[in-house]
Every structure is written in C-alpha cells, then in structure tokens.
mmCIF file of C-alpha atoms and ligand atoms in Angstrom:
data_model
loop_
_atom_site.group_PDB
_atom_site.id
_atom_site.type_symbol
_atom_site.label_atom_id
_atom_site.label_comp_id
_atom_site.label_asym_id
_atom_site.label_seq_id
_atom_site.Cartn_x
_atom_site.Cartn_y
_atom_site.Cartn_z
ATOM 1 C CA MET A 209 3.988 3.274 -22.371
ATOM 2 C CA THR A 210 7.695 3.754 -21.014
ATOM 3 C CA ASP A 211 10.136 1.226 -20.992
ATOM 4 C CA SER A 212 9.323 0.761 -17.413
ATOM 5 C CA GLN A 213 5.930 -0.202 -17.801
ATOM 6 C CA ARG A 214 6.356 -2.709 -20.411
ATOM 7 C CA ALA A 215 9.076 -4.625 -18.282
ATOM 8 C CA ILE A 216 6.306 -4.803 -15.347
ATOM 9 C CA ALA A 217 3.872 -5.876 -17.522
ATOM 10 C CA THR A 218 5.973 -8.891 -18.626
ATOM 11 C CA ALA A 219 7.575 -9.129 -15.446
ATOM 12 C CA ALA A 220 4.360 -9.626 -13.823
ATOM 13 C CA ILE A 221 3.300 -12.522 -15.809
ATOM 14 C CA HIS A 222 6.953 -14.297 -16.367
ATOM 15 C CA ALA A 223 8.945 -14.028 -13.104
ATOM 16 C CA GLY A 224 9.288 -16.549 -11.228
ATOM 17 C CA GLN A 225 6.667 -18.124 -13.084
ATOM 18 C CA GLU A 226 8.646 -20.606 -15.092
ATOM 19 C CA PRO A 227 5.871 -23.649 -16.029
ATOM 20 C CA ASP A 228 6.084 -26.578 -13.583
ATOM 21 C CA PRO A 229 9.133 -28.885 -14.116
ATOM 22 C CA THR A 230 7.350 -32.122 -13.245
ATOM 23 C CA THR A 231 3.708 -31.688 -15.572
ATOM 24 C CA GLY A 232 4.306 -28.617 -17.134
ATOM 25 C CA ALA A 233 1.368 -27.029 -15.834
ATOM 26 C CA VAL A 234 1.711 -23.727 -17.052
ATOM 27 C CA VAL A 235 0.303 -21.928 -13.774
ATOM 28 C CA VAL A 236 2.348 -21.917 -10.990
ATOM 29 C CA PRO A 237 1.196 -24.899 -8.976
ATOM 30 C CA LEU A 238 -0.559 -24.555 -5.704
ATOM 31 C CA PHE A 239 1.546 -26.321 -3.214
ATOM 32 C CA GLN A 240 -0.971 -26.756 -0.535
ATOM 33 C CA THR A 241 1.174 -28.527 1.566
ATOM 34 C CA SER A 242 3.103 -28.086 5.229
ATOM 35 C CA THR A 243 6.113 -30.070 4.957
ATOM 36 C CA PHE A 244 8.018 -31.679 2.376
ATOM 37 C CA LYS A 245 9.228 -35.221 2.056
ATOM 38 C CA GLN A 246 13.244 -35.309 2.666
ATOM 39 C CA ASP A 247 15.511 -37.580 0.905
ATOM 40 C CA GLY A 248 17.833 -39.321 3.639
ATOM 41 C CA VAL A 249 17.632 -36.681 6.538
ATOM 42 C CA GLY A 250 18.926 -33.194 5.584
ATOM 43 C CA GLY A 251 17.999 -34.041 1.980
ATOM 44 C CA ARG A 252 16.237 -31.321 0.866
ATOM 45 C CA ARG A 253 14.442 -30.929 -2.107
ATOM 46 C CA ASN A 254 15.163 -27.610 -3.768
ATOM 47 C CA GLY A 255 15.932 -26.441 0.109
ATOM 48 C CA TYR A 256 12.274 -27.175 1.075
ATOM 49 C CA GLU A 257 11.731 -28.674 4.433
ATOM 50 C CA TYR A 258 8.363 -26.829 6.272
ATOM 51 C CA SER A 259 5.796 -24.380 4.857
ATOM 52 C CA ARG A 260 6.767 -21.643 7.291
ATOM 53 C CA SER A 261 10.458 -21.479 6.706
ATOM 54 C CA GLY A 262 9.368 -21.647 2.884
ATOM 55 C CA ASN A 263 7.002 -22.706 -0.018
ATOM 56 C CA PRO A 264 7.339 -22.857 -3.584
ATOM 57 C CA THR A 265 4.192 -21.068 -4.493
ATOM 58 C CA ARG A 266 4.994 -18.264 -1.528
ATOM 59 C CA ASP A 267 8.179 -17.861 -3.498
ATOM 60 C CA ALA A 268 7.273 -17.868 -7.231
ATOM 61 C CA PHE A 269 4.914 -14.705 -6.215
ATOM 62 C CA ASP A 270 7.904 -13.083 -4.001
ATOM 63 C CA THR A 271 10.014 -13.753 -7.236
ATOM 64 C CA GLN A 272 6.850 -12.042 -9.321
ATOM 65 C CA LEU A 273 6.983 -9.080 -6.988
ATOM 66 C CA ALA A 274 10.492 -8.504 -6.767
ATOM 67 C CA ALA A 275 10.566 -8.720 -10.343
ATOM 68 C CA VAL A 276 7.715 -6.001 -10.806
ATOM 69 C CA GLU A 277 9.381 -3.472 -8.362
ATOM 70 C CA GLY A 278 12.776 -3.848 -9.816
ATOM 71 C CA GLY A 279 13.878 -4.658 -5.998
ATOM 72 C CA LYS A 280 16.504 -7.487 -5.268
ATOM 73 C CA HIS A 281 14.530 -9.396 -2.500
ATOM 74 C CA ALA A 282 10.804 -9.540 -1.295
ATOM 75 C CA LEU A 283 9.076 -11.264 1.302
ATOM 76 C CA SER A 284 5.345 -11.805 1.385
ATOM 77 C CA PHE A 285 3.426 -11.795 4.566
ATOM 78 C CA SER A 286 -0.242 -12.483 5.865
ATOM 79 C CA SER A 287 -1.170 -9.050 6.195
ATOM 80 C CA GLY A 288 0.023 -5.515 5.121
ATOM 81 C CA LEU A 289 0.269 -4.995 8.968
ATOM 82 C CA ALA A 290 2.189 -8.299 9.323
ATOM 83 C CA ALA A 291 4.872 -7.435 6.841
ATOM 84 C CA ILE A 292 4.783 -3.941 8.695
ATOM 85 C CA ASP A 293 5.574 -5.226 12.465
ATOM 86 C CA VAL A 294 7.937 -7.615 10.956
ATOM 87 C CA LEU A 295 10.074 -4.821 9.066
ATOM 88 C CA LEU A 296 9.924 -2.687 12.284
ATOM 89 C CA ARG A 297 10.717 -5.251 14.742
ATOM 90 C CA SER A 298 13.016 -7.055 13.034
ATOM 91 C CA THR A 299 15.613 -3.828 12.414
ATOM 92 C CA LEU A 300 14.079 -1.556 15.702
ATOM 93 C CA THR A 301 15.786 -2.151 19.444
ATOM 94 C CA PRO A 302 14.246 0.138 22.540
ATOM 95 C CA GLY A 303 15.377 3.712 21.986
ATOM 96 C CA ASP A 304 14.966 3.750 18.173
ATOM 97 C CA SER A 305 12.426 6.032 16.457
ATOM 98 C CA VAL A 306 10.330 6.668 13.105
ATOM 99 C CA LEU A 307 9.381 9.646 12.005
ATOM 100 C CA LEU A 308 5.877 8.763 10.590
ATOM 101 C CA GLY A 309 3.438 11.251 8.292
ATOM 102 C CA ASN A 310 -0.028 12.631 10.253
ATOM 103 C CA ASP A 311 -1.684 11.563 7.251
ATOM 104 C CA VAL A 312 -0.631 7.147 7.017
ATOM 105 C CA TYR A 313 -2.524 4.452 6.849
ATOM 106 C CA GLY A 314 -4.296 4.141 10.495
ATOM 107 C CA GLY A 315 -3.778 0.527 11.270
ATOM 108 C CA THR A 316 0.073 1.724 11.117
ATOM 109 C CA TYR A 317 -0.368 4.511 13.257
ATOM 110 C CA ARG A 318 -2.212 2.280 15.738
ATOM 111 C CA LEU A 319 0.314 -0.329 15.570
ATOM 112 C CA MET A 320 3.550 2.525 15.872
ATOM 113 C CA HIS A 321 1.555 4.308 18.828
ATOM 114 C CA GLN A 322 0.036 1.644 20.727
ATOM 115 C CA VAL A 323 2.303 -1.201 20.299
ATOM 116 C CA PHE A 324 5.697 -0.337 19.821
ATOM 117 C CA ALA A 325 5.685 3.077 21.574
ATOM 118 C CA PRO A 326 5.466 0.891 25.266
ATOM 119 C CA TRP A 327 8.154 -1.161 24.121
ATOM 120 C CA GLY A 328 10.421 1.785 23.856
ATOM 121 C CA ILE A 329 9.883 2.675 20.047
ATOM 122 C CA THR A 330 9.373 6.589 19.834
ATOM 123 C CA VAL A 331 7.127 7.637 17.112
ATOM 124 C CA ASP A 332 7.204 11.002 16.358
ATOM 125 C CA VAL A 333 4.203 12.355 14.103
ATOM 126 C CA ILE A 334 4.816 15.804 11.313
ATOM 127 C CA ASP A 335 3.309 16.397 8.064
ATOM 128 C CA ILE A 336 5.780 14.721 5.893
ATOM 129 C CA THR A 337 4.766 16.729 2.886
ATOM 130 C CA ASP A 338 5.900 19.742 4.439
ATOM 131 C CA GLN A 339 10.019 19.648 3.305
ATOM 132 C CA ALA A 340 10.859 22.210 5.823
ATOM 133 C CA ALA A 341 9.336 20.298 8.770
ATOM 134 C CA VAL A 342 10.788 17.108 7.612
ATOM 135 C CA THR A 343 14.302 18.770 7.338
ATOM 136 C CA GLU A 344 13.989 20.583 11.037
ATOM 137 C CA ALA A 345 12.644 16.992 12.340
ATOM 138 C CA LEU A 346 15.350 15.393 10.535
ATOM 139 C CA ASP A 347 18.234 17.833 12.135
ATOM 140 C CA ARG A 348 16.824 17.592 15.346
ATOM 141 C CA GLY A 349 16.268 13.796 15.848
ATOM 142 C CA ASN A 350 14.457 11.562 17.912
ATOM 143 C CA SER A 351 12.082 13.905 20.113
ATOM 144 C CA SER A 352 13.140 11.761 23.268
ATOM 145 C CA ASN A 353 17.120 11.370 22.887
ATOM 146 C CA GLY A 354 18.287 13.451 19.979
ATOM 147 C CA LYS A 355 19.231 10.725 18.196
ATOM 148 C CA PRO A 356 19.088 10.278 14.286
ATOM 149 C CA TYR A 357 15.332 8.729 13.514
ATOM 150 C CA THR A 358 16.188 4.860 12.518
ATOM 151 C CA TYR A 359 13.273 5.276 9.693
ATOM 152 C CA ILE A 360 11.084 8.335 7.687
ATOM 153 C CA TRP A 361 7.865 6.261 7.330
ATOM 154 C CA VAL A 362 6.214 7.432 3.712
ATOM 155 C CA GLU A 363 2.685 6.960 2.244
ATOM 156 C CA THR A 364 2.131 8.553 -0.833
ATOM 157 C CA PRO A 365 -0.558 8.603 -2.007
ATOM 158 C CA SER A 366 -1.577 8.997 1.444
ATOM 159 C CA ASN A 367 -4.817 7.614 2.718
ATOM 160 C CA PRO A 368 -7.590 9.399 2.785
ATOM 161 C CA LEU A 369 -6.085 12.787 1.545
ATOM 162 C CA LEU A 370 -4.140 11.434 -1.196
ATOM 163 C CA ARG A 371 -1.236 13.955 -0.184
ATOM 164 C CA ILE A 372 2.168 13.303 -2.244
ATOM 165 C CA THR A 373 5.448 13.378 -0.949
ATOM 166 C CA ASP A 374 8.297 13.575 -3.148
ATOM 167 C CA ILE A 375 10.496 10.673 -1.816
ATOM 168 C CA ALA A 376 13.561 11.846 -3.823
ATOM 169 C CA PHE A 377 13.568 14.333 -1.885
ATOM 170 C CA THR A 378 12.872 12.994 1.849
ATOM 171 C CA ALA A 379 15.315 10.280 0.748
ATOM 172 C CA ALA A 380 18.260 12.435 -0.008
ATOM 173 C CA ALA A 381 17.127 14.510 3.314
ATOM 174 C CA ALA A 382 17.057 11.547 5.410
ATOM 175 C CA HIS A 383 20.061 9.735 3.939
ATOM 176 C CA ALA A 384 22.039 12.844 5.431
ATOM 177 C CA HIS A 385 21.294 12.037 8.562
ATOM 178 C CA GLY A 386 21.970 8.407 8.244
ATOM 179 C CA THR A 387 17.886 7.899 8.596
ATOM 180 C CA LYS A 388 16.614 4.857 6.037
ATOM 181 C CA VAL A 389 12.978 5.400 4.305
ATOM 182 C CA VAL A 390 10.499 3.369 4.400
ATOM 183 C CA VAL A 391 7.464 4.173 1.480
ATOM 184 C CA ASP A 392 4.397 2.509 2.278
ATOM 185 C CA ASN A 393 3.415 1.806 -1.939
ATOM 186 C CA THR A 394 -0.013 -0.036 -1.432
ATOM 187 C CA PHE A 395 -1.779 3.132 -2.982
ATOM 188 C CA ALA A 396 0.338 3.737 -6.184
ATOM 189 C CA SER A 397 1.032 0.321 -6.543
ATOM 190 C CA PRO A 398 4.422 -0.725 -8.767
ATOM 191 C CA ALA A 399 2.313 -0.056 -11.925
ATOM 192 C CA LEU A 400 2.669 3.784 -10.873
ATOM 193 C CA GLN A 401 5.595 3.781 -8.447
ATOM 194 C CA HIS A 402 8.678 2.694 -7.958
ATOM 195 C CA PRO A 403 10.139 3.882 -4.738
ATOM 196 C CA LEU A 404 13.632 2.147 -4.927
ATOM 197 C CA ASP A 405 14.388 4.114 -8.061
ATOM 198 C CA GLU A 406 13.918 7.134 -6.045
ATOM 199 C CA GLY A 407 15.904 6.377 -3.388
ATOM 200 C CA ALA A 408 13.950 4.709 -0.492
ATOM 201 C CA ASP A 409 15.680 1.946 1.479
ATOM 202 C CA LEU A 410 12.515 -0.304 2.066
ATOM 203 C CA VAL A 411 9.046 -0.600 0.451
ATOM 204 C CA ALA A 412 6.105 -2.234 1.827
ATOM 205 C CA TYR A 413 2.866 -3.130 0.832
ATOM 206 C CA SER A 414 -0.488 -4.202 1.567
ATOM 207 C CA THR A 415 -1.191 -7.081 -1.313
ATOM 208 C CA THR A 416 -4.496 -6.911 -0.276
ATOM 209 C CA LYS A 417 -5.259 -4.143 -2.084
ATOM 210 C CA TYR A 418 -4.603 -3.948 -5.562
ATOM 211 C CA ILE A 419 -1.664 -6.287 -6.024
ATOM 212 C CA GLY A 420 -4.244 -8.870 -4.898
ATOM 213 C CA GLY A 421 -6.950 -6.771 -6.593
ATOM 214 C CA HIS A 422 -9.698 -8.761 -6.335
ATOM 215 C CA SER A 423 -10.799 -8.419 -2.709
ATOM 216 C CA ASP A 424 -10.542 -12.205 -2.104
ATOM 217 C CA THR A 425 -7.401 -12.687 -0.368
ATOM 218 C CA VAL A 426 -4.935 -10.352 2.863
ATOM 219 C CA GLY A 427 -1.750 -10.340 2.544
ATOM 220 C CA GLY A 428 1.517 -8.039 2.900
ATOM 221 C CA ALA A 429 4.630 -7.858 1.517
ATOM 222 C CA VAL A 430 8.451 -5.895 1.722
ATOM 223 C CA VAL A 431 10.863 -5.250 -0.780
ATOM 224 C CA THR A 432 14.377 -4.148 -0.495
ATOM 225 C CA ASN A 433 17.950 -4.089 -2.361
ATOM 226 C CA ASP A 434 19.185 -3.812 1.088
ATOM 227 C CA ASP A 435 20.923 -7.334 1.685
ATOM 228 C CA GLU A 436 21.216 -7.058 5.702
ATOM 229 C CA ALA A 437 17.379 -5.538 6.172
ATOM 230 C CA TYR A 438 16.614 -8.560 4.015
ATOM 231 C CA GLU A 439 18.043 -11.081 6.397
ATOM 232 C CA GLN A 440 17.259 -9.005 9.440
ATOM 233 C CA LEU A 441 13.069 -9.854 8.176
ATOM 234 C CA ALA A 442 13.425 -13.184 6.670
ATOM 235 C CA PHE A 443 14.852 -14.254 9.864
ATOM 236 C CA LEU A 444 11.672 -12.977 12.310
ATOM 237 C CA GLN A 445 9.387 -13.980 9.277
ATOM 238 C CA ASN A 446 10.357 -17.671 10.083
ATOM 239 C CA ALA A 447 10.964 -16.665 13.566
ATOM 240 C CA ALA A 448 7.469 -15.612 14.438
ATOM 241 C CA GLY A 449 6.116 -17.129 11.570
ATOM 242 C CA ALA A 450 3.400 -14.149 9.994
ATOM 243 C CA VAL A 451 3.716 -16.244 6.347
ATOM 244 C CA PRO A 452 0.752 -16.170 3.903
ATOM 245 C CA GLY A 453 -0.870 -19.721 3.412
ATOM 246 C CA PRO A 454 0.084 -21.359 0.139
ATOM 247 C CA PHE A 455 -3.322 -20.449 -1.600
ATOM 248 C CA ASP A 456 -3.382 -16.420 -0.505
ATOM 249 C CA SER A 457 -0.054 -16.590 -2.210
ATOM 250 C CA TRP A 458 -1.151 -18.214 -5.239
ATOM 251 C CA LEU A 459 -4.455 -15.708 -5.231
ATOM 252 C CA ALA A 460 -1.328 -13.010 -5.122
ATOM 253 C CA ILE A 461 -0.268 -14.363 -7.782
ATOM 254 C CA ARG A 462 -2.880 -13.919 -9.937
ATOM 255 C CA GLY A 463 -3.319 -10.784 -9.034
ATOM 256 C CA LEU A 464 -0.141 -9.133 -9.806
ATOM 257 C CA LYS A 465 -0.386 -10.805 -13.272
ATOM 258 C CA THR A 466 -3.207 -8.387 -14.144
ATOM 259 C CA LEU A 467 -1.981 -5.225 -12.170
ATOM 260 C CA ASP A 468 -0.499 -2.982 -15.051
ATOM 261 C CA VAL A 469 -4.104 -3.471 -16.745
ATOM 262 C CA ARG A 470 -6.165 -3.313 -14.003
ATOM 263 C CA VAL A 471 -4.173 -0.102 -12.803
ATOM 264 C CA GLN A 472 -4.227 1.884 -16.030
ATOM 265 C CA ARG A 473 -8.533 1.346 -15.690
ATOM 266 C CA HIS A 474 -8.711 2.301 -12.194
ATOM 267 C CA SER A 475 -6.325 5.521 -12.824
ATOM 268 C CA ALA A 476 -8.665 6.800 -15.850
ATOM 269 C CA ASN A 477 -11.849 6.036 -14.064
ATOM 270 C CA ALA A 478 -10.995 7.489 -10.530
ATOM 271 C CA LEU A 479 -9.869 10.901 -12.949
ATOM 272 C CA ALA A 480 -13.109 10.628 -14.521
ATOM 273 C CA VAL A 481 -14.615 10.381 -11.538
ATOM 274 C CA ALA A 482 -12.640 13.181 -9.379
ATOM 275 C CA ARG A 483 -13.693 15.662 -12.125
ATOM 276 C CA TYR A 484 -17.029 15.083 -12.025
ATOM 277 C CA LEU A 485 -16.993 15.723 -8.581
ATOM 278 C CA GLU A 486 -14.916 18.618 -8.877
ATOM 279 C CA GLU A 487 -17.922 19.967 -11.146
ATOM 280 C CA ASN A 488 -20.415 18.583 -8.738
ATOM 281 C CA PRO A 489 -22.475 21.469 -6.595
ATOM 282 C CA ASN A 490 -22.773 19.151 -3.491
ATOM 283 C CA ILE A 491 -18.719 19.190 -3.033
ATOM 284 C CA GLU A 492 -16.762 20.791 -0.714
ATOM 285 C CA ARG A 493 -13.684 19.806 -2.066
ATOM 286 C CA VAL A 494 -12.232 17.009 -4.330
ATOM 287 C CA TYR A 495 -8.858 15.277 -3.531
ATOM 288 C CA TYR A 496 -7.210 13.751 -6.061
ATOM 289 C CA PRO A 497 -3.328 13.837 -7.027
ATOM 290 C CA GLY A 498 -4.599 13.753 -10.780
ATOM 291 C CA LEU A 499 -6.828 16.609 -10.868
ATOM 292 C CA GLU A 500 -4.502 19.764 -12.656
ATOM 293 C CA SER A 501 -5.978 21.677 -9.516
ATOM 294 C CA ASP A 502 -4.658 19.508 -6.724
ATOM 295 C CA GLU A 503 -1.991 21.021 -4.465
ATOM 296 C CA ASP A 504 0.534 17.645 -5.464
ATOM 297 C CA HIS A 505 -0.081 17.560 -8.801
ATOM 298 C CA ASP A 506 3.077 18.411 -10.093
ATOM 299 C CA ILE A 507 4.988 16.097 -7.429
ATOM 300 C CA ALA A 508 2.608 13.193 -8.580
ATOM 301 C CA ALA A 509 3.050 13.768 -12.239
ATOM 302 C CA ARG A 510 6.868 13.543 -11.765
ATOM 303 C CA GLN A 511 7.317 10.670 -9.358
ATOM 304 C CA MET A 512 3.996 8.541 -11.101
ATOM 305 C CA HIS A 513 4.123 7.021 -14.165
ATOM 306 C CA GLY A 514 0.888 6.362 -16.081
ATOM 307 C CA GLY A 515 -1.609 7.470 -13.997
ATOM 308 C CA PHE A 516 -2.427 8.215 -10.399
ATOM 309 C CA GLY A 517 -4.236 5.401 -9.021
ATOM 310 C CA GLY A 518 -8.091 4.987 -8.340
ATOM 311 C CA VAL A 519 -8.866 6.353 -4.920
ATOM 312 C CA VAL A 520 -10.554 9.498 -4.572
ATOM 313 C CA SER A 521 -12.163 11.271 -1.833
ATOM 314 C CA ALA A 522 -14.173 14.352 -1.437
ATOM 315 C CA GLN A 523 -15.680 16.600 1.331
ATOM 316 C CA LEU A 524 -19.478 17.059 0.929
ATOM 317 C CA LYS A 525 -20.844 21.106 1.825
ATOM 318 C CA ALA A 526 -24.251 19.493 3.867
ATOM 319 C CA GLY A 527 -21.705 18.047 6.080
ATOM 320 C CA GLU A 528 -21.242 14.585 8.197
ATOM 321 C CA GLN A 529 -24.896 13.300 8.428
ATOM 322 C CA ALA A 530 -25.045 13.957 4.423
ATOM 323 C CA ALA A 531 -21.310 12.171 4.173
ATOM 324 C CA LYS A 532 -22.661 9.094 6.060
ATOM 325 C CA ASP A 533 -25.802 8.785 4.096
ATOM 326 C CA PHE A 534 -24.449 9.316 0.857
ATOM 327 C CA VAL A 535 -21.854 6.288 1.321
ATOM 328 C CA GLY A 536 -25.370 4.497 2.027
ATOM 329 C CA ALA A 537 -27.091 5.526 -0.858
ATOM 330 C CA THR A 538 -24.654 4.246 -3.390
ATOM 331 C CA GLN A 539 -25.936 1.032 -5.445
ATOM 332 C CA LEU A 540 -22.372 -0.159 -7.707
ATOM 333 C CA PHE A 541 -20.487 1.338 -5.042
ATOM 334 C CA THR A 542 -20.401 -0.830 -2.329
ATOM 335 C CA LEU A 543 -19.939 0.106 1.417
ATOM 336 C CA ALA A 544 -17.420 -1.695 2.679
ATOM 337 C CA GLU A 545 -13.615 -0.543 3.982
ATOM 338 C CA SER A 546 -10.398 -1.755 2.022
ATOM 339 C CA LEU A 547 -9.399 -0.510 -1.733
ATOM 340 C CA GLY A 548 -7.880 -1.698 -4.886
ATOM 341 C CA GLY A 549 -10.226 -4.563 -5.823
ATOM 342 C CA VAL A 550 -12.130 -4.707 -9.669
ATOM 343 C CA GLU A 551 -15.451 -3.783 -7.754
ATOM 344 C CA SER A 552 -16.009 0.055 -6.443
ATOM 345 C CA LEU A 553 -15.913 1.103 -3.163
ATOM 346 C CA ILE A 554 -17.253 3.514 -0.631
ATOM 347 C CA GLU A 555 -16.728 4.963 2.954
ATOM 348 C CA HIS A 556 -16.548 6.886 5.556
ATOM 349 C CA PRO A 557 -12.827 7.354 6.797
ATOM 350 C CA ALA A 558 -13.701 9.170 9.784
ATOM 351 C CA ALA A 559 -16.460 6.589 11.108
ATOM 352 C CA MET A 560 -14.991 3.239 9.204
ATOM 353 C CA THR A 561 -11.576 3.202 8.188
ATOM 354 C CA HIS A 562 -10.083 6.006 10.614
ATOM 355 C CA SER A 563 -12.015 5.715 13.470
ATOM 356 C CA SER A 564 -8.897 4.506 15.857
ATOM 357 C CA VAL A 565 -6.918 7.770 14.833
ATOM 358 C CA ALA A 566 -10.066 10.403 16.401
ATOM 359 C CA GLY A 567 -9.036 12.701 18.280
ATOM 360 C CA THR A 568 -5.064 12.285 17.213
ATOM 361 C CA ALA A 569 -2.919 13.902 14.853
ATOM 362 C CA LEU A 570 -4.465 11.868 11.893
ATOM 363 C CA ALA A 571 -7.971 12.647 12.702
ATOM 364 C CA VAL A 572 -9.864 13.467 9.076
ATOM 365 C CA PRO A 573 -12.821 15.512 8.296
ATOM 366 C CA SER A 574 -15.973 14.094 9.218
ATOM 367 C CA ASN A 575 -17.739 15.238 6.006
ATOM 368 C CA LEU A 576 -15.072 13.297 4.031
ATOM 369 C CA VAL A 577 -16.160 9.836 1.802
ATOM 370 C CA ARG A 578 -13.579 8.121 0.182
ATOM 371 C CA LEU A 579 -13.955 6.226 -2.788
ATOM 372 C CA SER A 580 -12.444 3.246 -4.329
ATOM 373 C CA VAL A 581 -12.778 3.505 -7.927
ATOM 374 C CA GLY A 582 -12.903 -0.118 -9.626
ATOM 375 C CA ILE A 583 -12.767 -1.053 -13.435
ATOM 376 C CA GLU A 584 -16.605 -0.758 -14.229
ATOM 377 C CA ASN A 585 -17.813 0.940 -16.986
ATOM 378 C CA VAL A 586 -17.254 4.736 -15.831
ATOM 379 C CA ASP A 587 -20.430 6.325 -16.870
ATOM 380 C CA ASP A 588 -22.202 4.024 -14.784
ATOM 381 C CA LEU A 589 -20.290 4.684 -12.182
ATOM 382 C CA ILE A 590 -21.042 8.379 -12.454
ATOM 383 C CA ALA A 591 -24.527 7.423 -12.959
ATOM 384 C CA ASP A 592 -24.624 6.200 -9.583
ATOM 385 C CA LEU A 593 -22.949 8.615 -7.830
ATOM 386 C CA ASP A 594 -25.774 10.911 -9.344
ATOM 387 C CA GLN A 595 -28.709 8.956 -8.085
ATOM 388 C CA ALA A 596 -27.043 8.839 -4.315
ATOM 389 C CA PHE A 597 -26.781 12.723 -4.309
ATOM 390 C CA ALA A 598 -30.355 13.215 -5.354
ATOM 391 C CA LYS A 599 -31.320 10.939 -2.533
ATOM 392 C CA VAL A 600 -29.849 13.087 -0.268
ATOM 393 C CA LYS A 601 -30.266 16.272 -0.706
HETATM 394 C C1 LIG B 424 -4.800 -1.592 3.992
HETATM 395 C C2 LIG B 424 -3.342 -1.119 4.328
HETATM 396 C C3 LIG B 424 -2.064 -1.646 4.932
HETATM 397 C C4 LIG B 424 -2.698 -2.547 6.151
HETATM 398 O O1 LIG B 424 -2.615 -3.419 5.301
HETATM 399 P P1 LIG B 424 -3.751 -5.166 5.438
HETATM 400 O O2 LIG B 424 -3.611 -5.962 5.118
HETATM 401 O O3 LIG B 424 -4.727 -4.584 5.872
HETATM 402 O O4 LIG B 424 -3.288 -5.582 7.202
HETATM 403 C C5 LIG B 424 -1.121 -0.695 5.073
HETATM 404 N N1 LIG B 424 -0.980 0.107 4.608
HETATM 405 C C6 LIG B 424 -1.847 1.093 3.616
HETATM 406 C C7 LIG B 424 -1.562 2.076 2.763
HETATM 407 C C8 LIG B 424 -3.598 0.430 3.904
HETATM 408 O O5 LIG B 424 -3.692 1.176 2.490
#
C-alpha cells in the first residue's frame, strides 16, 4: 500500500466527518431541511441559510471528496451530467471549444453535441489516446475559428473500450496552448487515479458509480485546485440549482467511506474475469487495461495505483445477436445500465448505454458486451458466465 493509498483510506473515513457538535453522533446527520433559522436578520449559523446554497450533509461530502482526491475544492451535484453541465456552462462562452475523446460517455457527447453545440460551442472529436492526433489538433485549435481549445476532455479508462489516455502527456501538451484539461475520473475513481497530480485542471465524477458504490443514488461532483474555476462553478451551482438532496449526499458519504476496499475487490475480480474471458473460445477480443496483453497496459500501470478498475468489455465471435442473448442469459450479472455498484451488471452498449451515439464517431462494436464486475465471490461470477456461454452456443 502506497502512502497516497493509505491517506485515501483514512481521509475517506475522517475528512469532514467530525462527530456532531450538538449530540456527539459519530455519523454526520442527515440534515433533511430546506431552510435554517436565522438568529436575527442575517444571523446565519455557520453560514447556513437555504439548502440550495448550502447544506451541512452536502458540505461534509464535499470536504470528504476533496480530501480523498487530494484537491482544494469539491462541489457536488444532482447527477454526473449536472456536474458536467455546470462545469461547461459556467466557464464557456459562444465561440469557445472543447476537444473531446471519441470514446467518452455517451451522455457527455450528447450534452456537448446536442445542447452546447447549438449554443455556439465547437465540439471536435478525436482519438484522444493518439498523441500525434492530440498534438495536431491542439496546434490547429478550434476547427471553426482556430482559437485555442478551452478544454480537452479526457476519460481514462474510457467507456466502453477501456482505452487509457496518458494524463501527464495530455496536460503538458494542452497547457502549452493555454488549454485546460478535464478528466472524467468516474471509471478509475479516486481510489486508483489522481488526475490533479498528473496535471489535470478539473476532475469530474458521476458519484452514481464507484463513489456511491451501491446503485442506490444518482450524483456527480467536480474537484479542482483552481480557485477561479471553483468560484464560477459554485456561482452557477447556486444560480441554476442542480444540487444533490441531503439524503443523496448522506448516501454518497457512506459510499465513499468504503471506496478503497471495494475498489480493491472490484479490481481483483475484474482482472480474474478478464483473464477467464481472454482464454474463452467464444471471445474475439477482451478490453481490460490490467491484462498484460492490453495495448494500453504500460500507461495504465504507471498512471493507476493499486488496480485497474471493475469494468471489462469483450467482443463475442458469434456476433451481435449472440452478444444480446449472452447479456440476457447471465443470472448473477444483472442486465442493467450503470456500473460501479457492489453487484455485478452486464449490458450491450450498442443497444443500451451507447445507443445515443449510433452512427457517430463514438459508435461501438455491435458484438460488444460490457461487464461491471461486482464484489461477489469471483468463482461464482465466472461460473455464471460459463453457464451463460453454454446457453447461447
Ligand atoms: C454515468 C457516467 C456519467 C454521467 O453521470 P450520471 O450520474 O449518470 O449523470 C458521466 N461520465 C461517466 C464516465 C459515467 O460513467
């Protein structure tokens, strides 16, 4: 265990989690209230006035997440996409541009392409793992007016092909052009990867996934050391109001406390499942950066600490229909979108999570299945995949 990992495990349990000063409650209370009594006009207790502007349960999560990430500021939102929306909307103006990887979360692409592009933001899509293509795009700038990109948007590992982008390389190249780097760190989680340490300017999360960790809440967050960006985001968070409710924040706190141990098990189970799939005669190709055979293994091994995450994708030799039948034939792996919960899930990206990007640069192979490997007993998980293969053959 490295020092930084030990610090994460401790920060996750203690940062922002002081026992309640009134009662001594060891767990931060659920402040399920919309408003706060003022001691005379303007006499706010600890600054609290109204729960859109600030709530103690939400603040406890923000403090905890910032500490786990090793960042100065964290702001949480009602979903990952709400976090991404506020990040973009608070800092971009018409004529600005974003350089986007061609393997990003489909909802991120949809938001940029269908909501921001009509408002005058240029969204250029490239293979962000191709360093020559990144350098060339940064040298050229915004494809519609040649100005430097405001952001380069990195997802690593990406979804669903688990490609790895070298954050340190990307940050150095981007900063030379005055371009900021956003890393959507949802897949790695702060247990495995620290983009700010690698030079990223902002880190975005869907806390719905590993941070919440139990498939029982939807949320998002942004973490940054950039004071100016933080002020801009905080302003729009309050002005537009996509805040998480107190109970969602309370669940996110509880999830984040056990992130470190959960992600260790997710990673170990996923590696075992990836190795099993790699040997399986029904499989054409496995995507998992923890496999020595993976094209991105070396960068992942350097950039990620203590594991490679819980998501594995694979293409079935028998094609699209077999892939659809397979995801319907498992018993422990539940057929569902999302990922990062304790229970294993399986899905068909082309028809499910990535259907909104069909026919675009982000389209995914039709014989691909994506597994979010949970923390069950790994022999049981592999036995489940075995029986599912037997049914589709
Ligand atoms: C799920 C996800 C999002 C969107 O988050 P929501 O909480 O569903 O709004 C963004 N990025 C990645 C990588 C995701 O997996």
